[in-house]
Coordinates of C-alpha atoms in Angstrom, one line a residue:
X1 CA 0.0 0.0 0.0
X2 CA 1.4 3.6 -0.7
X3 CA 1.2 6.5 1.4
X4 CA -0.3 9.3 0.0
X5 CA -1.2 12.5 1.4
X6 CA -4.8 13.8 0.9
X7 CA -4.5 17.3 0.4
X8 CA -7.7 19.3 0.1
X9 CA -7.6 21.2 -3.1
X10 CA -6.1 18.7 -5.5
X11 CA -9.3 18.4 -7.2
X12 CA -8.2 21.9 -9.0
X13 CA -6.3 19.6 -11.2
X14 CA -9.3 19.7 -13.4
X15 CA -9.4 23.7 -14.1
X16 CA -7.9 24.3 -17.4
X17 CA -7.2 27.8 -17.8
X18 CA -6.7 29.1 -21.3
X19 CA -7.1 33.2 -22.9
X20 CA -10.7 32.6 -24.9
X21 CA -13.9 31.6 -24.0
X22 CA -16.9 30.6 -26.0
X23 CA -20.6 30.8 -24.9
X24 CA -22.6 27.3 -24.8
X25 CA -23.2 26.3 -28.3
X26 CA -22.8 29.3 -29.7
X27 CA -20.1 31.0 -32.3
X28 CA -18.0 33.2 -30.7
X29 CA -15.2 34.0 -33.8
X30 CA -17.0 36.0 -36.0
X31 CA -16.1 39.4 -35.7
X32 CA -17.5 40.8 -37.6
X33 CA -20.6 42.1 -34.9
X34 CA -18.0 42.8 -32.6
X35 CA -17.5 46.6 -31.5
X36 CA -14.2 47.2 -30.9
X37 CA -13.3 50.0 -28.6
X38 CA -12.4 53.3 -29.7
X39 CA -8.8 54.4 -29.1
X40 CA -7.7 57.8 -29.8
X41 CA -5.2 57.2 -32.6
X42 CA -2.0 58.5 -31.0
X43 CA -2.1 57.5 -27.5
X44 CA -0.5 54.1 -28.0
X45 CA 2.0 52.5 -30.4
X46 CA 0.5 50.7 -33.1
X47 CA 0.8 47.1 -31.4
X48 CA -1.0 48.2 -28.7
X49 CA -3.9 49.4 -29.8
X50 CA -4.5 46.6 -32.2
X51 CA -4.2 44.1 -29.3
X52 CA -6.3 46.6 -26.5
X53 CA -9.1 46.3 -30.0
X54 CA -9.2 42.1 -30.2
X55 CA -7.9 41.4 -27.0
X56 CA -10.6 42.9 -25.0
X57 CA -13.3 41.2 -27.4
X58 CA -13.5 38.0 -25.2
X59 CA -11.2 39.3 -21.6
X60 CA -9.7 42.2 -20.2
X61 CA -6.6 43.5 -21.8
X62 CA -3.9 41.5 -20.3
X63 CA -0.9 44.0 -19.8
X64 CA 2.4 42.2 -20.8
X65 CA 3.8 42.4 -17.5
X66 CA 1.8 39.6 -16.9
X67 CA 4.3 37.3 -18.3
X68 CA 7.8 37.1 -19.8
X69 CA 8.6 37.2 -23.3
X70 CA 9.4 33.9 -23.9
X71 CA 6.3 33.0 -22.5
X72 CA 4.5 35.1 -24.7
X73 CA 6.4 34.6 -27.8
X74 CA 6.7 31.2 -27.9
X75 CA 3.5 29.5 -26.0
X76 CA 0.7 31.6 -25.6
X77 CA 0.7 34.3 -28.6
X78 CA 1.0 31.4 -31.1
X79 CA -2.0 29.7 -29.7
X80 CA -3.8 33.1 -29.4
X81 CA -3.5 33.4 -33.6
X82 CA -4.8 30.5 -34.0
X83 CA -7.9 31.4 -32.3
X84 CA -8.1 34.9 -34.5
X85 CA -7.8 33.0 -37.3
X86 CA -4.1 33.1 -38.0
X87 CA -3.0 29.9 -38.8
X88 CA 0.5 29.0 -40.1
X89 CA 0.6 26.9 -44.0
X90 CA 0.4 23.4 -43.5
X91 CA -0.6 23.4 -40.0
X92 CA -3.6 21.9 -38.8
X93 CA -4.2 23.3 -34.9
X94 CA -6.5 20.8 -34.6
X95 CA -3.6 17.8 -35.3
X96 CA -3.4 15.4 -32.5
X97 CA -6.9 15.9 -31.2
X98 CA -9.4 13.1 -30.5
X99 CA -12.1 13.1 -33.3
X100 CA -14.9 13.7 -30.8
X101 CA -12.8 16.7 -29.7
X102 CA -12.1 18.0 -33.6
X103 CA -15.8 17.7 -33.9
X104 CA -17.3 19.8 -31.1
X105 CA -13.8 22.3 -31.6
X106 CA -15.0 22.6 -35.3
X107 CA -18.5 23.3 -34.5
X108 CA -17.8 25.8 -32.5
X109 CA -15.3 27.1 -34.8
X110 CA -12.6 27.4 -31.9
X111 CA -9.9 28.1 -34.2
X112 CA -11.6 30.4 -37.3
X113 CA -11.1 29.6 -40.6
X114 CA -11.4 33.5 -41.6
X115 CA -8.7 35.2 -40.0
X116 CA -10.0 38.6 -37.8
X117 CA -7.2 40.7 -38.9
X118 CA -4.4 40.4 -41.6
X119 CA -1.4 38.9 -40.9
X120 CA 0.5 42.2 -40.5
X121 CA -1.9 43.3 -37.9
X122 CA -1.2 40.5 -35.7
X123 CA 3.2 40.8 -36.1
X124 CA 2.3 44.1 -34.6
X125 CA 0.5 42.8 -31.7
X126 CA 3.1 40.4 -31.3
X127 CA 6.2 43.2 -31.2
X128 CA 4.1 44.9 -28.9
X129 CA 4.3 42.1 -26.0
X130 CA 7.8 41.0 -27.5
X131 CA 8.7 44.8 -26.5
X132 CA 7.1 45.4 -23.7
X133 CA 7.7 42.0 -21.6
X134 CA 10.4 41.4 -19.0
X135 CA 12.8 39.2 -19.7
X136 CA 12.3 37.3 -16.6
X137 CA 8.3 36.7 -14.6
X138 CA 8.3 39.8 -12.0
X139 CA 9.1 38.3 -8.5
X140 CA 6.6 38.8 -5.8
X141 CA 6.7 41.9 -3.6
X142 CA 8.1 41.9 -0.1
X143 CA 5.2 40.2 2.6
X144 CA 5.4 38.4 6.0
X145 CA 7.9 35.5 5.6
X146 CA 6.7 32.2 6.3
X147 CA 7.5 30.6 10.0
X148 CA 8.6 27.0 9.9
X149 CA 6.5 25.9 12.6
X150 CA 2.5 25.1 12.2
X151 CA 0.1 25.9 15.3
X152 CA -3.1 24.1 15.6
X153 CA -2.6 21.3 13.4
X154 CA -0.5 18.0 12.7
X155 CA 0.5 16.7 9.7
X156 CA -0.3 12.9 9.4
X157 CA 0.0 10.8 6.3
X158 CA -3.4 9.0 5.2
X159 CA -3.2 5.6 3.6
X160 CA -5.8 4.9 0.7
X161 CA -4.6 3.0 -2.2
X162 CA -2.3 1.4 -4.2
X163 CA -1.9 3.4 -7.3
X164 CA 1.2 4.6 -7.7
X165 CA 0.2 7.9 -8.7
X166 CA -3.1 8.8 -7.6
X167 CA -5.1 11.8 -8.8
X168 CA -7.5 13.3 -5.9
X169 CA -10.2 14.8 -8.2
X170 CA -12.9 15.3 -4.5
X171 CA -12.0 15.5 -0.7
X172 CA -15.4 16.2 1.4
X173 CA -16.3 15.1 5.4
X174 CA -19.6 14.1 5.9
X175 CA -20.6 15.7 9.6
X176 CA -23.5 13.5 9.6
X177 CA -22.6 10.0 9.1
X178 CA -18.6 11.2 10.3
X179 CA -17.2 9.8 7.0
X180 CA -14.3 11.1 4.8
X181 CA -14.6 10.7 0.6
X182 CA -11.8 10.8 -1.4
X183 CA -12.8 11.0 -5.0
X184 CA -9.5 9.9 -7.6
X185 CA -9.4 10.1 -11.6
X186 CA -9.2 6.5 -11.5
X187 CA -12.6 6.4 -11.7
X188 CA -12.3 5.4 -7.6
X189 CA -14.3 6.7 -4.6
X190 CA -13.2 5.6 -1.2
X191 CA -15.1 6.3 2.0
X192 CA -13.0 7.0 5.2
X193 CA -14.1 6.8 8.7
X194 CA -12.8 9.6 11.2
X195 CA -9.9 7.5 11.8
X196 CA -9.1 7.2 7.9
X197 CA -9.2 3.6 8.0
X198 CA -11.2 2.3 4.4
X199 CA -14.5 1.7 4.7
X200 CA -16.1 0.9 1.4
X201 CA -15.1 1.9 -2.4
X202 CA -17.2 3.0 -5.2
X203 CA -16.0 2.5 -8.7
X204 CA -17.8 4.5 -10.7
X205 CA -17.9 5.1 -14.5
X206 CA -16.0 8.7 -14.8
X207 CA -13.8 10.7 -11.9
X208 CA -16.0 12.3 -9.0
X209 CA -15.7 15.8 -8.4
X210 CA -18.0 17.3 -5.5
X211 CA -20.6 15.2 -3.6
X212 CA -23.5 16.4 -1.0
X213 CA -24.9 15.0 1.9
X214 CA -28.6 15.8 1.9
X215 CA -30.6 14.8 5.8
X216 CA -32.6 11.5 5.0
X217 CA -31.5 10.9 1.8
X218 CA -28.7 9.5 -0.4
X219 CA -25.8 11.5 -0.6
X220 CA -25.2 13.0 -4.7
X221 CA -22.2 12.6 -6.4
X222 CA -21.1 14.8 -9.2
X223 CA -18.5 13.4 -11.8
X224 CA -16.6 15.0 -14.6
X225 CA -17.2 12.9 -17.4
X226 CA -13.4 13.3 -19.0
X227 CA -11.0 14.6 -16.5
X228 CA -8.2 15.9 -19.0
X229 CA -9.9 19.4 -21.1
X230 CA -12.5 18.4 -22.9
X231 CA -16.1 19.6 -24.9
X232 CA -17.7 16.2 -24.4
X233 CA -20.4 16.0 -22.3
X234 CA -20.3 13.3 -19.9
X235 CA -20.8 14.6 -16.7
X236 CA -23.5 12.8 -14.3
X237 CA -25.0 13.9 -10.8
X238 CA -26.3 10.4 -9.6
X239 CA -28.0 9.2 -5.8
X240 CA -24.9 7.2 -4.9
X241 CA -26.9 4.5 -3.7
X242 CA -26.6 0.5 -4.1
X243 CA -30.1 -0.4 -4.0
X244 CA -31.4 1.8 -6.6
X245 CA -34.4 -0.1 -8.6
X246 CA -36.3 0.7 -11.4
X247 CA -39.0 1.7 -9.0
X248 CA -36.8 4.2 -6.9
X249 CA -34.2 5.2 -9.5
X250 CA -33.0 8.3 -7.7
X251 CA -30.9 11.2 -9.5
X252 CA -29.1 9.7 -12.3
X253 CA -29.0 13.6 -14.6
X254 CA -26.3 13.0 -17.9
X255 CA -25.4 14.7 -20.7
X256 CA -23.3 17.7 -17.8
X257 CA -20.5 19.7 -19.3
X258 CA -17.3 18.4 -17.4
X259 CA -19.6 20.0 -13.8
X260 CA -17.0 20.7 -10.9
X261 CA -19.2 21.8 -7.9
X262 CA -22.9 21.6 -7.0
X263 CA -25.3 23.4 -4.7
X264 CA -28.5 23.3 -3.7
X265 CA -31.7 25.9 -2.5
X266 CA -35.2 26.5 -2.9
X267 CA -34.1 28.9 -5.6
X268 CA -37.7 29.7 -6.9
X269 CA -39.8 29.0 -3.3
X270 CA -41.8 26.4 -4.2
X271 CA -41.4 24.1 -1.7
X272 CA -38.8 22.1 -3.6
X273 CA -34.9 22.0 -3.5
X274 CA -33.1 22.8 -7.0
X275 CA -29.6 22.1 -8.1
X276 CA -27.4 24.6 -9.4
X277 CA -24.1 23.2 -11.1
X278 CA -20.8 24.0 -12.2
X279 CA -20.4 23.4 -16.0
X280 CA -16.7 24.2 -16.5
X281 CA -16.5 22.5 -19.9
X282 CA -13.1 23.7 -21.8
X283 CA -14.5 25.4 -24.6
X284 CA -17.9 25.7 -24.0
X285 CA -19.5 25.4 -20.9
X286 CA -22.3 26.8 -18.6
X287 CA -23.7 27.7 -15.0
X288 CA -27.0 26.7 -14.9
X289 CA -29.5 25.6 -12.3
X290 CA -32.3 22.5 -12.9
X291 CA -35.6 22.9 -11.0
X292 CA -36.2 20.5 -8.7
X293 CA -33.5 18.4 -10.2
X294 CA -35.5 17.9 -13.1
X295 CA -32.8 17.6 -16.0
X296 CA -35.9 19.0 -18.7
X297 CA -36.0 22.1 -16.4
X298 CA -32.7 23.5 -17.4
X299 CA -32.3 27.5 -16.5
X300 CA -29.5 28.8 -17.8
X301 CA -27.2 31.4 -15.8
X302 CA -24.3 32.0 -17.9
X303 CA -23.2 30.3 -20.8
X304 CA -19.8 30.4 -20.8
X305 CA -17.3 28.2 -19.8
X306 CA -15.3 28.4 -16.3
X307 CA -17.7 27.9 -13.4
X308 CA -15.6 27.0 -10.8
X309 CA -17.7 27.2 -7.0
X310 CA -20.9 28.9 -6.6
X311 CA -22.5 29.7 -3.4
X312 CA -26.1 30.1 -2.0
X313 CA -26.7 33.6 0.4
X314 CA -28.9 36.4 0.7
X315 CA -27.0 39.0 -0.4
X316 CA -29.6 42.0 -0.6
X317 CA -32.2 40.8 2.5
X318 CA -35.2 40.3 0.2
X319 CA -35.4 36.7 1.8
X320 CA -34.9 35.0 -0.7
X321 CA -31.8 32.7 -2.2
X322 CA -29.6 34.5 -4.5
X323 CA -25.9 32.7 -6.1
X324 CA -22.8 33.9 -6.4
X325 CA -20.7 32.6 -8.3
X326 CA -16.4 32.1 -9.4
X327 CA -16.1 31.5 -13.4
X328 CA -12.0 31.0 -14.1
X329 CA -11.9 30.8 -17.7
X330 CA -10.1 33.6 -19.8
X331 CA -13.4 36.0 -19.3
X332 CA -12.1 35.7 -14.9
X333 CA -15.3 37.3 -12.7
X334 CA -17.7 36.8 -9.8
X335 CA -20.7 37.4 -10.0
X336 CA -23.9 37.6 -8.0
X337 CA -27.1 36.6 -9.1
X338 CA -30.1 38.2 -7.6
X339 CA -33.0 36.5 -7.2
X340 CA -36.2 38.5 -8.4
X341 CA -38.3 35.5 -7.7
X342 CA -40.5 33.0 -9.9
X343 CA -37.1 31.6 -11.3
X344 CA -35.6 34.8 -12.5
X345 CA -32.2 36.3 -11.8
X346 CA -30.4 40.0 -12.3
X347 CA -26.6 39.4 -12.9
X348 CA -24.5 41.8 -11.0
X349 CA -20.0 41.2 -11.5
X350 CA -18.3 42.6 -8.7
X351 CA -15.0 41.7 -9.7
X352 CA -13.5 40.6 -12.9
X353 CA -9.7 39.4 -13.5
X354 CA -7.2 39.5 -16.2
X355 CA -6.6 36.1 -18.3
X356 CA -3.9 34.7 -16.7
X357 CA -4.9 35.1 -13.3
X358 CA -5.5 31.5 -12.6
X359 CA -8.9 31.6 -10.3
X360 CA -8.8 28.5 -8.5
X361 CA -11.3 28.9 -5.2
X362 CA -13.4 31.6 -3.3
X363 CA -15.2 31.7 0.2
X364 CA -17.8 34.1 1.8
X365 CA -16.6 35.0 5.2
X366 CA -17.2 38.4 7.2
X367 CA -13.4 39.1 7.8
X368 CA -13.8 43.0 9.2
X369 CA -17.2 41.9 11.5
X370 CA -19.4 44.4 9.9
X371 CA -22.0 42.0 9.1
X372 CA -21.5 41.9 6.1
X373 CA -20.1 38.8 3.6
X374 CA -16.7 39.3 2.4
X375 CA -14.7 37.3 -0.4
X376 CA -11.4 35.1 0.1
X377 CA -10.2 34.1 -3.3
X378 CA -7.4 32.2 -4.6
X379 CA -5.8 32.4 -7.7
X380 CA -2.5 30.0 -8.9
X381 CA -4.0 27.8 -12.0
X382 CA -1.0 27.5 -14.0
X383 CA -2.1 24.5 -16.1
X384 CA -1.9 25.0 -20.1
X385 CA 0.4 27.6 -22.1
X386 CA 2.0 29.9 -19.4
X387 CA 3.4 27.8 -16.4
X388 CA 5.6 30.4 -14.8
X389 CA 6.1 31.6 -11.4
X390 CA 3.3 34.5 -11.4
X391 CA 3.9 36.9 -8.8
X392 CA 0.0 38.1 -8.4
X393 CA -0.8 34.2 -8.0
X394 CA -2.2 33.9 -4.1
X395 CA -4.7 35.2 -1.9
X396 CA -7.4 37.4 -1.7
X397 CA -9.3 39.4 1.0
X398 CA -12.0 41.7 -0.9
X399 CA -14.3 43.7 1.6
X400 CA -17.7 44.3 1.2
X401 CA -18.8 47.7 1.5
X402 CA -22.3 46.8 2.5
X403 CA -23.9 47.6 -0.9
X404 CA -21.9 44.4 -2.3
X405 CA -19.2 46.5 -4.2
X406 CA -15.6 44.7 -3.2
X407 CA -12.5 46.2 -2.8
X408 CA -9.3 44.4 -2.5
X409 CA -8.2 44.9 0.8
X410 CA -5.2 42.3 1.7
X411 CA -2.9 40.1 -0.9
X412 CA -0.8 37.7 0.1
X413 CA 1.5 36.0 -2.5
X414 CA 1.6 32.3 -2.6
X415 CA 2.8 30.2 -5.6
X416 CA -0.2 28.0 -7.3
X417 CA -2.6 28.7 -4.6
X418 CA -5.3 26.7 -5.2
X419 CA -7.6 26.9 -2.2
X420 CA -8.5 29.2 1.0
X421 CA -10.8 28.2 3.7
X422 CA -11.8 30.9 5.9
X423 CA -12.7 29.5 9.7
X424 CA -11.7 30.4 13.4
X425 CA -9.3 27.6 14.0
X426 CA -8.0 29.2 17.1
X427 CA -11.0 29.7 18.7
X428 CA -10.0 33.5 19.4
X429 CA -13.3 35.0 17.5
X430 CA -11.7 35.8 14.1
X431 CA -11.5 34.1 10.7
X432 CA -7.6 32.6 10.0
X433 CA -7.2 31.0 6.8
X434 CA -5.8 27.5 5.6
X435 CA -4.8 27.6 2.0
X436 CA -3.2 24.8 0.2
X437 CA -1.2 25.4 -3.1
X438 CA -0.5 22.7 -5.7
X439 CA 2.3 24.5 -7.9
X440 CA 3.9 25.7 -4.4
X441 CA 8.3 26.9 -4.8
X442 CA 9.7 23.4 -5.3
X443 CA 12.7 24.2 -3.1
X444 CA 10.0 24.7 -0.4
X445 CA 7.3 21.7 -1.0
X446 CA 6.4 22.6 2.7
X447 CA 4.6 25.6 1.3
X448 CA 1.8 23.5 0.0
X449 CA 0.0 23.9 2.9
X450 CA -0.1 27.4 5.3
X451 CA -1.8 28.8 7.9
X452 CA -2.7 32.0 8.4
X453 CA -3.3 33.2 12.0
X454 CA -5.5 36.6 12.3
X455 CA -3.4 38.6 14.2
X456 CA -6.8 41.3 13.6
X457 CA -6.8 44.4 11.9
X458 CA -6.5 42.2 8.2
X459 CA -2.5 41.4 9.2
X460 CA -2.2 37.4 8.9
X461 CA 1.1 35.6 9.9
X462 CA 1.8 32.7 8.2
X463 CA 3.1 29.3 9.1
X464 CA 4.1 25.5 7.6
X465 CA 5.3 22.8 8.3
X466 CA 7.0 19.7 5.8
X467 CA 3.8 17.5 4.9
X468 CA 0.9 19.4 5.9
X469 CA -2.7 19.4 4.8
X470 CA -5.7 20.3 6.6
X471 CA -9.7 18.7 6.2
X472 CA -12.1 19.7 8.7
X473 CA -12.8 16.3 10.3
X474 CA -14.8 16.4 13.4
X475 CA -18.4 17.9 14.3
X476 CA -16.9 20.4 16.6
X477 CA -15.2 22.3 13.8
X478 CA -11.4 20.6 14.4
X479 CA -9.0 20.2 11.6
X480 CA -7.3 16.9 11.9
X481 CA -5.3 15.3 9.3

C-alpha cells in the first residue's frame, strides 16, 4: 500500500485555464458584430492598440507584465493566432486531437477559418508584448515570511490506495454520518471513517468531483465525465446508492458539461430543493441551475465556460436565495445573481480578472465583523500555455462595503494557490485561513499547505510545516489530518 497525502484542493487539477472563451453552443469567432473599442489614434503605439481592440473582445486587456517574453512569444501568442484565425501553411491546430474533440472544436469554430485581422496586424500585436515583456516573470513583492513551525494542526499521512500515482479529483467530510470521501481520476471513490481507515469503495464510470450530503437521503455525487480538457459531455449527478431499482431510481441527470461543484436551495420558493451546477466544460460550458433536479428544467445562468464554485446567500435581505458565483476561464469574474423571484435572476460582476490570473477557489466570510459577507479568493491555475512563477498568483481578501461593491483589501502572494478556507481555528473569534497550493516553490514543498493566523486588523502571519494538509474532520469544527 502507498502512502499518499490527501490534500484538500487537488481536485483543481481539473481547471484548465486558457485566454478565450466561448458561450454554450454558440459562435463566438465571428467578428465581424464585434464593436471594438475606440482608441484615440496617438495614445498608443500601433501594437497596442491593435491588441487593446481584439484582445478585450472575449477578456480584459492582459498588460504584458503579466508574463515574460518567452512565454508570450513562444507558448501563448501562437496559440492566441490560431484562435483569431491566424494559422500558419500546412498546420492543422487541430492535429493530435481526439475526433470527438475536432468535432465539437470545429462546430464551435474554436480556431476560425477567416482570419479577424491580416497577418501584418497580428506581427504588430506580437512586437508589442515581444517589446514590452520582461525578460524574466516579476518576483513577488516583499510580505510576511513564512515561519517553519505550524500551530493548531498536525500533519499525518493517510493511507488509501495502491496506485502509484493517484489523482485526488474530491476531498469532502460528511458531519453527519462522520465519513471522509476521497474521490480519484481513477474512476475510484473511497469512503474513510474519522480514523481514515477504508471503509467501502465506489468504482464509478468517470472521476468524481463534489458530492453532497442531503438529511434523509442519499448523498449525490457529481462526476466529470473526462477529466483531461474536454467539450464532451459526460458529466453525471447520480444518488450514490446501491439499492437503486427501477421503481426508486433516484438522480441519475447526464449529458453535464465536465460540472465541478454543485449546490443546492429552494431557488424559486416552491417548496422544492433545486440544483445549481458547475459546467466548467473547456470550450464551452455553462452555470445553470435544474428545478427540482429535473434535467428538462434547465435555467441557464451563464453560458460560458469556467464555473468553478458557486455559493447560495442572501446578499440583498429580500429573503430569498440568490448565487454567487467564481467563473475561471479567460473571461475571470464573480458574479452575483439576484433573485427577483419566480425563477428569475439580475446578474450583477463585482470583480473581474485579467486572463492569466488563474482563479482556482473563493469563500464568503465576514473578515472586518461588519455584518457583512466578504470574499477570500485564490488564484494560482497554471495548467496549459503559461506555467511560470506568477507573482499576483495567491490570496485574496476583498471587503464588502455593504452595498456588495468589493474592494481588495489584503494580498498575500503564494505560488499555485489553489484553495482558502476561511474558519476560526484558534477559537479567538476571528477568521484565520488554511490555504493549500499545488504548484507551491519546489525548493520549499512545505509551502503547499499554510496557515494564516489573524493577528486582527487584516494582518495574517503565516506558518508550515514539511507535509501538511488540513480537512475539517470532526463535528466540533477541528481540523485533523
Amino acid at each position: 500500500m502507498l502512502s499518499v497525502k490527501v490534500v484538500f484542493t487537488i481536485s483543481l487539477l481539473i481547471l484548465i485555464t486558457t485566454f478565450s472563451f466561448y458561450p454554450e453552443g454558440k459562435n463566438t469567432n465571428s467578428f465581424s458584430n464585434i464593436n471594438l473599442p475606440e482608441l484615440p489614434a496617438d495614445s498608443v503605439s500601433p501594437g497596442k492598440r491593435l491588441a487593446l481592440q481584439y484582445c478585450q473582445t472575449c477578456h480584459l486587456f492582459p498588460e504584458p507584465t503579466l508574463l515574460d517574453k518567452k512565454t508570450w512569444v513562444n507558448s501563448v501568442l501562437p496559440n492566441m493566432a490560431e484562435r483569431l484565425g491566424i494559422h500558419d501553411a500546412g498546420k492543422d491546430p487541430y492535429d493530435g486531437l481526439p475526433p470527438e474533440e475536432q468535432n465539437i472544436m470545429k462546430q464551435l469554430q474554436v480556431y476560425p477559418a477567416t482570419a479577424a485581422l491580416s497577418r501584418e496586424q497580428w506581427n504588430k500585436i506580437v512586437k508589442f508584448y515581444e517589446d514590452e515583456a520582461p525578460e524574466e516573470p516579476l518576483p513577488q513583492k516583499e510580505h510576511a515570511p513564512i515561519a517553519e513551525q505550524l500551530p493548531q494542526f498536525k500533519a499525518e499521512y493517510i493511507t488509501v490506495a495502491d496506485h502509484p500515482f493517484p489523482k485526488t479529483t474530491l476531498i469532502k467530510f460528511d458531519t453527519i454520518g462522520s465519513q471522509l470521501y476521497v474521490g480519484d481520476a481513477q474512476n475510484a471513490l473511497y469512503v474513510l471513517n474519522n480514523q481514515f481507515e477504508l471503509q467501502n469503495t465506489w468504482w464509478i464510470d468517470t472521476p468524481p468531483t463534489d458530492i453532497d450530503f442531503p438529511r434523509n437521503a442519499n448523498p449525490r455525487l457529481l462526476t466529470i465525465g473526462i477529466f483531461n480538457p474536454s467539450d464532451q459531455k459526460l458529466g453525471r449527478l447520480l444518488s450514490l446508492d446501491k439499492t437503486t431499482t427501477l421503481e426508486s431510481p433516484g438522480i441519475n441527470i447526464q449529458g453535464l458539461p465536465r460540472p465541478v461543484q454543485f449546490t443546492s436551495a429552494d431557488l424559486n420558493m416552491d417548496g422544492k430543493e433545486d440544483a445549481v451546477i458547475c459546467g466548467f466544460g473547456n470550450n464551452a460550458g455553462k452555470l445553470f441551475w435544474l428545478d427540482d433536479f429535473q434535467a428538462s428544467k434547465e435555467h441557464i445562468l451563464k453560458g460560458l465556460p469556467g464555473a468553478r464554485r458557486v455559493e447560495i446567500n442572501d446578499f440583498n435581505h429580500d429573503r430569498k436565495p440568490d448565487i454567487i458565483a467564481l467563473m475561471a476561464q479567460a473571461r475571470e469574474e464573480v458574479s452575483i445573481f439576484y433573485n427577483e423571484g419566480n425563477g428569475k435572476f439580475k446578474e450583477k460582476v463585482v470583480l473581474r480578472f485579467q486572463p492569466a490570473f488563474g482563479s482556482s477557489y473563493f469563500e464568503m466570510a465576514d473578515f472586518n465583523k461588519d455584518g457583512f459577507q466578504d470574499i477570500l479568493l485564490s488564484n494560482g491555475d497554471n495548467w496549459d500555455y503559461s506555467s511560470i512563477n506568477k507573482n499576483y498568483h495567491g490570496l485574496h481578501i476583498y471587503l464588502n462595503d455593504g452595498h456588495d461593491n468589493f474592494k481588495e483589501a489584503w494580498f498575500y502572494p503564494l505560488y499555485g494557490s489553489a484553495k482558502a478556507m476561511a474558519r476560526d481555528f484558534d477559537k479567538d473569534g476571528d477568521m484565520d485561513i488554511a490555504a493549500t497550493s499545488f504548484y507551491s516553490d519546489l525548493e520549499q514543498p512545505e509551502h503547499g499547505f499554510v496557515y494564516f493566523s489573524n493577528e486582527g486588523g487584516l494582518t495574517f502571519k503565516p506558518f508550515s510545516t514539511p507535509g501538511s494538509c488540513c480537512r475539517e474532520m470532526d463535528g466540533n469544527g477541528g481540523c485533523r489530518f
